[in-house]
Coordinates of C-alpha atoms in Angstrom, one line a residue:
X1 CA 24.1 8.0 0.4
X2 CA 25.9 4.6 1.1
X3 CA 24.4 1.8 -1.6
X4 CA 22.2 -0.7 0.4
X5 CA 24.7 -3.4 0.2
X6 CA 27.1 -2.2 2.3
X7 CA 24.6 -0.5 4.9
X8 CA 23.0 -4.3 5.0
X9 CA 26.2 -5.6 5.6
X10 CA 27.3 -2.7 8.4
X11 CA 24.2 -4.2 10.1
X12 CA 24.4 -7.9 9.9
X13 CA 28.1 -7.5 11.2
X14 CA 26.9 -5.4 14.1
X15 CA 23.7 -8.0 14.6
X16 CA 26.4 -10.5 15.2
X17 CA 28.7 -8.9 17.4
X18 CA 25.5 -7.4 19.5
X19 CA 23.2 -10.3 19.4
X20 CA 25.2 -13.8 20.1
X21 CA 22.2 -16.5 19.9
X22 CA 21.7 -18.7 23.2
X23 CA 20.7 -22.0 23.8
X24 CA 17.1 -20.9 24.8
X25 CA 16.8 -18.1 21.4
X26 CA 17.2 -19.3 17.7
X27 CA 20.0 -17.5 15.9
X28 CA 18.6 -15.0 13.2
X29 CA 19.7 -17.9 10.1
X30 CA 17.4 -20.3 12.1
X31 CA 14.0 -18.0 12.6
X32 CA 11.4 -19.7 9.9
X33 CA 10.1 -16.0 8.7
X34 CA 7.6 -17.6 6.0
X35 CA 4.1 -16.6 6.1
X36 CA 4.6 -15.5 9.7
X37 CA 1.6 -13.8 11.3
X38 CA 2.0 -10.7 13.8
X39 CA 0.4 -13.2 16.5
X40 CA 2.8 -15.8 15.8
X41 CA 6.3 -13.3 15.9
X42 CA 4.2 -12.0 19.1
X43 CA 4.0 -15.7 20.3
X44 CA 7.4 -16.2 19.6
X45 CA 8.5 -13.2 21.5
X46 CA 6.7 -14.5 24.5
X47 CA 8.3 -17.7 24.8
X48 CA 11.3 -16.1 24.4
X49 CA 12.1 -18.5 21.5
X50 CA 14.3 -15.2 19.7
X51 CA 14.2 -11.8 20.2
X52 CA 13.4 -8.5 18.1
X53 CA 17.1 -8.2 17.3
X54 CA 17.0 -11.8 16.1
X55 CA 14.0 -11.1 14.2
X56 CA 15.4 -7.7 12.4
X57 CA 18.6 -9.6 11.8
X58 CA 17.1 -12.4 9.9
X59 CA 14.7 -9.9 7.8
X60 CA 17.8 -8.0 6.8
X61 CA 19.6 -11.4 6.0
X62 CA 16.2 -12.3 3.6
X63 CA 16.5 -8.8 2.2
X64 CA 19.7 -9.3 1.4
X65 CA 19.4 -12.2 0.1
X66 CA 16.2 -11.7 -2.2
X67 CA 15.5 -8.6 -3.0
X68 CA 19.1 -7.7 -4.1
X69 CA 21.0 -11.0 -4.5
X70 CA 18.9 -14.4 -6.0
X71 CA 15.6 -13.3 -7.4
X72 CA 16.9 -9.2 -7.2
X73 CA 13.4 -8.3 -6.7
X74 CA 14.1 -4.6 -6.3
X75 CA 11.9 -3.3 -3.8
X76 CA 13.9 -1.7 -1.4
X77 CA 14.8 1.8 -1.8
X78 CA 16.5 1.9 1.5
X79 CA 16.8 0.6 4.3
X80 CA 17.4 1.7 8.2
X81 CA 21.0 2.1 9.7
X82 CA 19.2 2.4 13.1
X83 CA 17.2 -1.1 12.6
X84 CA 19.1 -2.9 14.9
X85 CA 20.1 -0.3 17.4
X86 CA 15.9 0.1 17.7
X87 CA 15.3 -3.5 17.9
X88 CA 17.7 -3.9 20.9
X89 CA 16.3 -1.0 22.9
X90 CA 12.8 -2.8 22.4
X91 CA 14.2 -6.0 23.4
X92 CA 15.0 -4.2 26.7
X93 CA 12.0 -2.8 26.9
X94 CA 10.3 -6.4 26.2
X95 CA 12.4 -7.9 29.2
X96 CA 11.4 -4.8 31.6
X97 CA 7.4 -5.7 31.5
X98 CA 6.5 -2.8 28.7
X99 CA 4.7 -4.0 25.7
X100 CA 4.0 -0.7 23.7
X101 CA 1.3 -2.2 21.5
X102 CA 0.2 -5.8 18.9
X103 CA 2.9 -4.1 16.9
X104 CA 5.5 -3.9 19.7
X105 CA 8.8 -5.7 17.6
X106 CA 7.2 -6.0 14.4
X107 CA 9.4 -4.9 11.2
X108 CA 7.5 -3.0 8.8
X109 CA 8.6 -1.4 5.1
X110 CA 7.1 2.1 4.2
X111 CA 6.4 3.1 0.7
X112 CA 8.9 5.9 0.1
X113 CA 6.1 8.6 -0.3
X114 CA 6.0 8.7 3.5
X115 CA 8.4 11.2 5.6
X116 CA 10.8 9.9 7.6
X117 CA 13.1 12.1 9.4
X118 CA 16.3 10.2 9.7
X119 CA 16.0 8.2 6.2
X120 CA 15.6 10.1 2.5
X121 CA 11.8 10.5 1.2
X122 CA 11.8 10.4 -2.5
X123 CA 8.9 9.5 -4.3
X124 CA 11.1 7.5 -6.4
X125 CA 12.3 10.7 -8.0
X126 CA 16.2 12.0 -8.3
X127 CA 15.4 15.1 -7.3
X128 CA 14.5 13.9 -3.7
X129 CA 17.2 11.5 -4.2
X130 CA 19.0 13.0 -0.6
X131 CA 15.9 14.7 1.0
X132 CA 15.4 14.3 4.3
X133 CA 12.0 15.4 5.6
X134 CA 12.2 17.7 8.7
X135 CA 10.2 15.5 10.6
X136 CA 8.0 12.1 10.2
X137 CA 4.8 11.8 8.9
X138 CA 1.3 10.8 11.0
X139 CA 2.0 7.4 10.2
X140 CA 5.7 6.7 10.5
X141 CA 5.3 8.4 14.0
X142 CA 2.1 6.2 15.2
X143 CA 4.5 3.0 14.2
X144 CA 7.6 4.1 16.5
X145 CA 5.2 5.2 19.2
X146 CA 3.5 1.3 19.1
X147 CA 6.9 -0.6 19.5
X148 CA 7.4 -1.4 15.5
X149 CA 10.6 -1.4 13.7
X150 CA 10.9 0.1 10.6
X151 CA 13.3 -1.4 8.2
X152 CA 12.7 0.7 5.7
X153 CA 11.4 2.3 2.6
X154 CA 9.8 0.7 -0.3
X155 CA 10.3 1.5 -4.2
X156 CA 7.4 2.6 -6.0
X157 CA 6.4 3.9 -9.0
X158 CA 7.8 7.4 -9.4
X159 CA 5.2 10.3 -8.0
X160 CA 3.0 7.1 -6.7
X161 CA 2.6 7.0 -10.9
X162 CA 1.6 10.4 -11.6
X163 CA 4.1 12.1 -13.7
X164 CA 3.6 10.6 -17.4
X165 CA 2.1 8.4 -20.1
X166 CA 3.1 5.1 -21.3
X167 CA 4.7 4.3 -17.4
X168 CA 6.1 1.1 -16.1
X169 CA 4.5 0.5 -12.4
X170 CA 7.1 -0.5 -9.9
X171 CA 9.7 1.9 -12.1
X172 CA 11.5 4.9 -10.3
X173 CA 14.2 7.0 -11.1
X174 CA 15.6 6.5 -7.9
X175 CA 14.9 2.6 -7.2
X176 CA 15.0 1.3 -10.6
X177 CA 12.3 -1.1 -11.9
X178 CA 10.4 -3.4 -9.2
X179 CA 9.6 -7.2 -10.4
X180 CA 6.8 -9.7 -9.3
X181 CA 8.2 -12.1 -7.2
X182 CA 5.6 -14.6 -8.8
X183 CA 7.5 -14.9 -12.3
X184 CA 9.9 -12.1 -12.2
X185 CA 9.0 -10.2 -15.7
X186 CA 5.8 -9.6 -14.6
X187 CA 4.8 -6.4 -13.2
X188 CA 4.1 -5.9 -9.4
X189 CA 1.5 -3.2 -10.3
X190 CA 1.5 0.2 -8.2
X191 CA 2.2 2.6 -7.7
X192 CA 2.5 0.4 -3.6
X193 CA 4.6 -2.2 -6.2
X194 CA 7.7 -2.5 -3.9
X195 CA 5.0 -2.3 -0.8
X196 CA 3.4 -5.6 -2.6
X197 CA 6.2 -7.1 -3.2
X198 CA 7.9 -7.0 0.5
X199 CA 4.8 -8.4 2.3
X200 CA 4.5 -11.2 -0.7
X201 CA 8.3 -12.6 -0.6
X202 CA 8.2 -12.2 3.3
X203 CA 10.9 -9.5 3.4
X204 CA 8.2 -8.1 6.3
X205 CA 5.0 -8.7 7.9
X206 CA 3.4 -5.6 6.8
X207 CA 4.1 -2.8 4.5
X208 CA 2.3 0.5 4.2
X209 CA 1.3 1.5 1.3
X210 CA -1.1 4.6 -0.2
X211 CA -3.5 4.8 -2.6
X212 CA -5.3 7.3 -5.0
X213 CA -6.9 4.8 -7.1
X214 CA -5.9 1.4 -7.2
X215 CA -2.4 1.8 -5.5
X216 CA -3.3 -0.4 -2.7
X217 CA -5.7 -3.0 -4.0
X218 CA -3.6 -3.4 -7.4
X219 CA -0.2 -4.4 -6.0
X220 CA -2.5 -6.7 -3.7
X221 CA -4.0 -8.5 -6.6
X222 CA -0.8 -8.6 -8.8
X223 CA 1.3 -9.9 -5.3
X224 CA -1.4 -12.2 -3.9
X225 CA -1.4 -10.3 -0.7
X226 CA -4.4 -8.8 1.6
X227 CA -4.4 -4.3 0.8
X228 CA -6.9 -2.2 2.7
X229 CA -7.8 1.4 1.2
X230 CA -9.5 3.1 4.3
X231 CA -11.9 5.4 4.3
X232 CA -9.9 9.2 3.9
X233 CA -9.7 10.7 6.6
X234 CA -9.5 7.3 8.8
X235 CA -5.4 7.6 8.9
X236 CA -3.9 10.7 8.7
X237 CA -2.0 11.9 5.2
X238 CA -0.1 14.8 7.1
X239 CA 3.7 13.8 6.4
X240 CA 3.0 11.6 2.5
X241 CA 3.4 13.5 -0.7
X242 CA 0.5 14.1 -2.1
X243 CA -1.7 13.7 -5.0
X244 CA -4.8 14.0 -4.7
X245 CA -6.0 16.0 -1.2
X246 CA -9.9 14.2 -1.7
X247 CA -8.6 10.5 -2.7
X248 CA -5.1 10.0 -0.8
X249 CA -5.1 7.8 2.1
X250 CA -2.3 5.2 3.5
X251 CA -3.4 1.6 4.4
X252 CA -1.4 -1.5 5.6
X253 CA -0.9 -4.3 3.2
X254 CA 0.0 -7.7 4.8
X255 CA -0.8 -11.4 4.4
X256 CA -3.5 -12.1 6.1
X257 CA -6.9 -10.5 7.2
X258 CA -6.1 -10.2 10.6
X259 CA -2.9 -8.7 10.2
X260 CA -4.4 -5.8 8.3
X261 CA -6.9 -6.1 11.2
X262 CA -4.5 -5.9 14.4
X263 CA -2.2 -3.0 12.1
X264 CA -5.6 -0.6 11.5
X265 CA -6.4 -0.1 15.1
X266 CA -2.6 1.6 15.8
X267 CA -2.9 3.9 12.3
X268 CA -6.2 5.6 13.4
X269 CA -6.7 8.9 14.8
X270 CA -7.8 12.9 14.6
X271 CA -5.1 14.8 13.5
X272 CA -5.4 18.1 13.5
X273 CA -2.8 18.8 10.3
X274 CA -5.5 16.3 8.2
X275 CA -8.9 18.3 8.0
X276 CA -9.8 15.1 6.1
X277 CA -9.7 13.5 10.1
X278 CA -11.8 15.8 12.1
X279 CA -14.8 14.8 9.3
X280 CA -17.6 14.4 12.6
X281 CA -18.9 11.6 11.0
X282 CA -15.7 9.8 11.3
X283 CA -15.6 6.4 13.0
X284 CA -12.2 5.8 14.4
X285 CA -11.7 2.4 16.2
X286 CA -8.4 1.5 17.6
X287 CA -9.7 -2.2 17.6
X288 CA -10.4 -4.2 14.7
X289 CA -9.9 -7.3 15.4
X290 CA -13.4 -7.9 17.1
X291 CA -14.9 -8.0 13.8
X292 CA -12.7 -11.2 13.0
X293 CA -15.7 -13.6 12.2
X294 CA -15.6 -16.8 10.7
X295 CA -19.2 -16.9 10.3
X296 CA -19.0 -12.8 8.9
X297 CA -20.9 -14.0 5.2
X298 CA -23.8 -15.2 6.8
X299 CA -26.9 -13.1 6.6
X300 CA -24.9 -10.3 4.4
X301 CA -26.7 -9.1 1.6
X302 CA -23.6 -8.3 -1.0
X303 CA -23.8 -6.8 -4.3
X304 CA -22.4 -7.6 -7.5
X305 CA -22.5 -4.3 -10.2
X306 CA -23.0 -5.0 -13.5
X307 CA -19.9 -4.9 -15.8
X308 CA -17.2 -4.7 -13.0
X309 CA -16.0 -8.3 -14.3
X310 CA -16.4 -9.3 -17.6
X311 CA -12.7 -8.4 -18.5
X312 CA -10.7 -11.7 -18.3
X313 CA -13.1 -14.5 -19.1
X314 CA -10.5 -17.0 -16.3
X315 CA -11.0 -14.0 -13.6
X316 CA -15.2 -14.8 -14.1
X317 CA -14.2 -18.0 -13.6
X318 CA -12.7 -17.6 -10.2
X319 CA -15.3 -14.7 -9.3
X320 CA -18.3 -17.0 -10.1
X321 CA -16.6 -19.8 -7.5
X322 CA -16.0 -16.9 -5.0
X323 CA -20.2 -15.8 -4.9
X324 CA -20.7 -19.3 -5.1
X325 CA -18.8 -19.9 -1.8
X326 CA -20.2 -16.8 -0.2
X327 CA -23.7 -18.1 -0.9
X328 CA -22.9 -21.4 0.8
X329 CA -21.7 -19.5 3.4
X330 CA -25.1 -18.0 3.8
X331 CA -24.7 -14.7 2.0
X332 CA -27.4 -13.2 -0.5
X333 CA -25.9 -11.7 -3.5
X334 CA -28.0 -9.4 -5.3
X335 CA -27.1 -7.8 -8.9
X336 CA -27.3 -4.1 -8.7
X337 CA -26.3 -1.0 -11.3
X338 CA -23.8 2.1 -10.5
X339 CA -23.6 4.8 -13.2
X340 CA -19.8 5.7 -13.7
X341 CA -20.2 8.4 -16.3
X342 CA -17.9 10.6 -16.6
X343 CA -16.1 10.5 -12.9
X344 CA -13.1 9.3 -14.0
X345 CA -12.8 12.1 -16.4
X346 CA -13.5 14.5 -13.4
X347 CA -11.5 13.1 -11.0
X348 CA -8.2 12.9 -13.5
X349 CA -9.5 16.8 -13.6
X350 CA -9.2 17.0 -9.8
X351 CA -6.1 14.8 -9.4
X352 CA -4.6 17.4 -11.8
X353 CA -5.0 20.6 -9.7
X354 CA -4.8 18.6 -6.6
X355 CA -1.4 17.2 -7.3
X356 CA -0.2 20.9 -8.4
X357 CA -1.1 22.6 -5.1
X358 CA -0.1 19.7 -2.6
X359 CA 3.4 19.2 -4.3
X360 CA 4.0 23.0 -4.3
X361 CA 2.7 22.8 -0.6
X362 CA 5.3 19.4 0.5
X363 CA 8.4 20.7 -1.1
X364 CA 8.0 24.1 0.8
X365 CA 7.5 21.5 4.1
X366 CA 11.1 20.4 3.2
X367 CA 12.7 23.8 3.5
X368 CA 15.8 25.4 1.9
X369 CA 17.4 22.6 1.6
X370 CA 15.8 20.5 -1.4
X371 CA 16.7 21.2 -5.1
X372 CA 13.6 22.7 -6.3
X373 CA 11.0 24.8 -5.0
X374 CA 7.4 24.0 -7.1
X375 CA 6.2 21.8 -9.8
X376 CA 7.8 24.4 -11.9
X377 CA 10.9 24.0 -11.3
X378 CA 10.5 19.9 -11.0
X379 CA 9.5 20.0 -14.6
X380 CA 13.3 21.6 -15.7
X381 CA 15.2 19.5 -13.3
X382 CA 13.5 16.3 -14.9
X383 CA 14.5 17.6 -18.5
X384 CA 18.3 17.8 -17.5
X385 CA 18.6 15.0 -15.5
X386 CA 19.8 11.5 -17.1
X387 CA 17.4 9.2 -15.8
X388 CA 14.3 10.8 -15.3
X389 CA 13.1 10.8 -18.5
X390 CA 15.1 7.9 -20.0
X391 CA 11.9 5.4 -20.5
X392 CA 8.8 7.6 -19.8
X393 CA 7.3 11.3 -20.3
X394 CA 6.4 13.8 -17.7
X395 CA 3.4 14.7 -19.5
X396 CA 0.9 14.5 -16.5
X397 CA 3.5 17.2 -14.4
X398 CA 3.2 19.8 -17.3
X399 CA -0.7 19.1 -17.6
X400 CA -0.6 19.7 -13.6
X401 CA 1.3 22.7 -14.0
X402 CA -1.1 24.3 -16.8
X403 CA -4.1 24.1 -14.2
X404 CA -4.9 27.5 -11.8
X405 CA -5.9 27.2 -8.5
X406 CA -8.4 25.5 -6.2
X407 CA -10.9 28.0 -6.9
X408 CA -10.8 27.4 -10.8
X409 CA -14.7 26.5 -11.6
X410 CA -13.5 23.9 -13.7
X411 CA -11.9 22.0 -10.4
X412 CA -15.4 22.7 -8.2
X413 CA -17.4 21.7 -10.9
X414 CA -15.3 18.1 -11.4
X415 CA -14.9 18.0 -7.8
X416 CA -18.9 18.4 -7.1
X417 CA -19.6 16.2 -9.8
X418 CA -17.8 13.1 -9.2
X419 CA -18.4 13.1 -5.2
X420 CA -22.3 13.6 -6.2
X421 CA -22.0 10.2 -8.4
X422 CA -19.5 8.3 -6.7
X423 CA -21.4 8.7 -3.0
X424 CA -25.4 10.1 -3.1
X425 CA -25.5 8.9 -6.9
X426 CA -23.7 5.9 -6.4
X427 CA -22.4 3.6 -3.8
X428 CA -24.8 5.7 -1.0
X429 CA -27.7 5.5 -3.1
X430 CA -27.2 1.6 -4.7
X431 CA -26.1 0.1 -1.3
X432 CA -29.1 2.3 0.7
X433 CA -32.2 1.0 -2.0
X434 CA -30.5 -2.5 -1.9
X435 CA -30.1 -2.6 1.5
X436 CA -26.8 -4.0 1.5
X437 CA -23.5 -4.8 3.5
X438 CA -20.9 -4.1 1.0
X439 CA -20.1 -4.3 -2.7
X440 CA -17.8 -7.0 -4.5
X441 CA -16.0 -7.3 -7.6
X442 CA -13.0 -8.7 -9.0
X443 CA -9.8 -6.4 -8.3
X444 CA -7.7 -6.8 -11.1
X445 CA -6.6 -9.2 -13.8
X446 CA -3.4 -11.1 -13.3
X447 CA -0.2 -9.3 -13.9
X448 CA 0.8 -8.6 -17.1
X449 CA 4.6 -8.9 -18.7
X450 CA 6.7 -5.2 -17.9
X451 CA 7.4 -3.3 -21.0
X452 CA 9.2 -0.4 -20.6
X453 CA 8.9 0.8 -24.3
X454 CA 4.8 0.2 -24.5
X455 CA 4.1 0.8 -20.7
X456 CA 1.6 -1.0 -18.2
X457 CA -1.4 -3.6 -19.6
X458 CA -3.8 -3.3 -17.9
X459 CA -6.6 -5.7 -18.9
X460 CA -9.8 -4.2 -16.3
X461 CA -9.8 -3.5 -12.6
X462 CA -12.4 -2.4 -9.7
X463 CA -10.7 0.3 -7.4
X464 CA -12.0 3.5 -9.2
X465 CA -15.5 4.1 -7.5
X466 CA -14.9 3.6 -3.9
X467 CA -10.8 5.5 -4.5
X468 CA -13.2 8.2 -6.2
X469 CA -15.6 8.4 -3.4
X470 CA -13.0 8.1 -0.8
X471 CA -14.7 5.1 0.5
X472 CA -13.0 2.2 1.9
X473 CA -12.1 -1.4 0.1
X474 CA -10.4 -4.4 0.9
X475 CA -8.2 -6.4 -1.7
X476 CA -8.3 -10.8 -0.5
X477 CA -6.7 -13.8 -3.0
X478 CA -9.2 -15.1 -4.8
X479 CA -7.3 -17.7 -6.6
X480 CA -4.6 -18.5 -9.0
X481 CA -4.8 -17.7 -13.4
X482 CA -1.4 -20.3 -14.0
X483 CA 1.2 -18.8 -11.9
X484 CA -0.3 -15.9 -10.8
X485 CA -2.6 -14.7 -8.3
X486 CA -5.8 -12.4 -8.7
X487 CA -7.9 -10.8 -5.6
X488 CA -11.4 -10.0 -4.9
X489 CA -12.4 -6.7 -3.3
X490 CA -14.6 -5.9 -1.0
X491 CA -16.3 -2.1 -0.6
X492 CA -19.0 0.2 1.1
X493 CA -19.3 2.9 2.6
X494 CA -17.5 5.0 4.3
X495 CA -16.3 4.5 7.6
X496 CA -17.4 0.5 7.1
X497 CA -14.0 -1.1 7.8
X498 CA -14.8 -3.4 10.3
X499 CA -18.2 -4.4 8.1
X500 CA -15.9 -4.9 5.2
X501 CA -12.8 -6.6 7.6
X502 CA -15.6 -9.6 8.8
X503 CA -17.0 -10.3 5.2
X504 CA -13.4 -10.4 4.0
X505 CA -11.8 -12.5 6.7
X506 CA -14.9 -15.2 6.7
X507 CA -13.7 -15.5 2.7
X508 CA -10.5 -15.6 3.5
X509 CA -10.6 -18.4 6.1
X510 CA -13.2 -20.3 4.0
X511 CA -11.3 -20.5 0.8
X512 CA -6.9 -19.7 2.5
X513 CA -6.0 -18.8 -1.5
X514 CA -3.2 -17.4 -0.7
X515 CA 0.6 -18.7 -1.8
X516 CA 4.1 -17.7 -0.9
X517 CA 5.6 -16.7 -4.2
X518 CA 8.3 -19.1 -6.1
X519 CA 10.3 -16.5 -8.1
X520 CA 9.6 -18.2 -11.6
X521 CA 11.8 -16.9 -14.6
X522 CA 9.5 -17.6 -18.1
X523 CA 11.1 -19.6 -20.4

């Protein structure tokens, strides 16, 4: 595999040669990509002020640039060789009338969990290092089908984090260790980190991303960026290595509410290799943006559970300003209680079988041609290799390993137990008696310095009871703690997206928290 330098460099050389700039188009070193919206690139498209090539060309210049020159930010695993061959043939699409979708020319950046065909999926582990996935996943397919360019994968932590104890988020074996583009020793959070950290330095408009719990809405908080977790089953996990076949689900991370907003309507859809999608209670809109409300707090009741804060006395501080806001917007907020016990414990439980039979499932998706055949065999290759286990155990693959199958009574018994008091027990019941519109809470605390020898810090977070339901949440900024940003999430239940998108982008526009990141080094 050629190093990402020189690919970068085979591609701004064939940009140049392909894509000479006119007087009526600016040249890819003059296109302003900070804080873009999908409306505005769509805008600029339009007026025919630069075109998709110009576009990709000045992302890869920025990528260049930033995440592996200046700051070195690190959150690029790979990128596309076809980038610009793509962007050209859309550009001629463009100029012939056909307009595929909103995302028609927008660049994105996939987490490297998700299978693309023509570029390596790796998890972030060596042992994937040159695996090419026989085809591409739900996802990467509904992308190229509405007109966006993929430019390409995102680091992550390794196994989306699941592998051992003591972890750095944003580390893999393959992509090294991510940073915060904030101040650049912090950590980016994950396992989405490199997915965060693309959308926050505006290396892309949007980034997918996948989540388990809190692998969306963490790199949100700790990047200053919008996440959405659907609801599973909303967008289809057919094509991602898996983790966790109950709690898994993609979700677009962007900038803004209504770019998550515009991006959710193309990811939708029944597919028939994701049971999780034919659910027949599933609501499956392929237009979101209708629920873009300024006015979506008022009238909401919203409910605040006791002891989701409490954690970092200056992330109170900014969550007592947001209900304050949200009642002057005409919300009610109303103080409610969820009982928690024990579903984390069950879930890990879960996770643990799950992750066994859905890794033994992907690699035989791969073929003959990857290195290993199970989670077995994984476990030796890791204890050979020199980099997989250079900083970090692989203690939760052996305790994966040591579980049966799926019809172990220890994994229904978990399994019943924590979808009893995550849904009827929990966010069903407290939402139904309260009659409420969604649930809010602070998402995370701000991001904490990496340590490779002592692992992550985290300080207290929100994400487990809707990830562990599989209900949906929605990371916004919520403010700044000194240099760095924190979010607020938003949750209900399932299948409220679009309840959840209004109340989020009426806070948003009320309070625009959000910052482009400066790159600080600590002194």
């Amino acid at each position: 595999m050629k190093s990402l330098h020189f690919i970068t460099t085979l591609l701004l050389l064939a940009a140049c040669q392909s894509q000479p700039a006119t007087s009526t188009q600016e040249s890819s070193n003059q296109i302003n990509l900070d804080e873009v919206t999908i409306t505005q690139l769509r805008q600029g498209y339009n007026e025919k002020k630069y075109t998709i090539a110009n576009v990709v060309n000045a992302y890869l210049q920025r990528i260049d640039d930033i995440d592996k020159k200046g700051p070195a930010l690190n959150s690029i695993i790979y990128l596309n060789p076809d980038a610009l061959k793509q962007a050209e043939a859309l550009d001629k699409e463009m100029a012939d009338g056909k307009i595929r979708s909103p995302l028609h020319g927008i660049p994105v950046i996939l987490k490297d969990n998700i299978d693309t065909h023509d570029m390596p999926t790796t998890a972030g582990a060596t042992v994937l290092q040159n695996s090419f996935p026989l085809k591409d996943s739900w996802v990467t397919k509904k992308l190229i089908e509405a007109g966006a360019v993929i430019l390409g994968k995102a680091n992550l932590s390794e196994w989306a984090n699941f592998r051992g104890n003591m972890s750095s988020s944003g580390w893999s074996g393959v992509g090294g260790q991510t940073k915060n583009p904030y101040v650049l020793d912090r950590n980016p959070c994950g396992s989405s980190s490199g997915s965060g950290v693309v959308v926050a330095a505006n290396l892309c408009i949007l980034a997918i991303g996948t989540e388990t719990n809190g692998s969306i809405v963490c790199p949100s908080n700790n990047n200053g960026i919008v996440g959405l977790k659907p609801t599973v089953g909303l967008i289809s996990r057919s094509g991602i290595i898996p983790i966790s076949f109950t709690q898994d689900t993609p979700g677009p991370m962007c900038r803004t509410v209504e770019d998550i907003a515009i991006s959710l309507g193309i990811l939708t859809g029944v597919d028939s290799a994701d049971s999780k999608t034919l659910n027949p209670a599933g609501v499956f809109l392929t237009n979101y943006t209708k629920f873009l409300k300024a006015d979506g707090l008022k009238g909401k009741r919203i409910g605040v559970i006791k002891g989701s804060a409490n954690f970092h006395v200056k992330v109170d501080s900014l969550f007592t300003r947001a209900i304050a806001f949200m009642k002057n917007q005409g919300a009610e907020i109303i103080e409610v209680q969820v009982s928690t016990e024990k579903i984390e414990d069950n879930s890990f439980t879960v996770m643990l079988y799950e992750f066994k039979d859905g890794l033994n499932s992907y690699f035989k998706s791969l073929g003959e041609k990857v290195p290993v055949k199970n989670l077995e065999e994984l476990i030796t290759f890791n204890k050979k290799d020199s980099i997989e286990l250079r900083y970090f155990d692989q203690e939760l693959l052996v305790m994966a390993q040591a579980k049966g199958d799926l019809k172990s009574k220890e994994y229904t018994d978990a399994l019943s137990h924590m979808l009893s008091a995550t849904r009827d027990h929990g966010i069903d019941k407290v939402m139904n008696d309260n009659h409420l519109d969604a649930l809010i809470a602070p998402t995370g605390s701000p991001a904490w310095k990496t340590d490779h020898l002592n692992g992550d810090h985290y300080i207290g977070g929100s994400s487990s009871l809707a990830a562990i339901a599989g209900y949906p949440s929605i990371a916004v900024p919520m403010g700044f703690i000194g240099d760095l940003p924190v979010d607020i999430s938003f949750f209900g239940k399932a299948w409220s997206e679009g309840l959840l998108i209004e109340i989020a982008y009426a806070y948003e526009q009320g309070t625009k928290h959000r910052q482009a990141p400066k790159y600080l080094v600590t002194d």
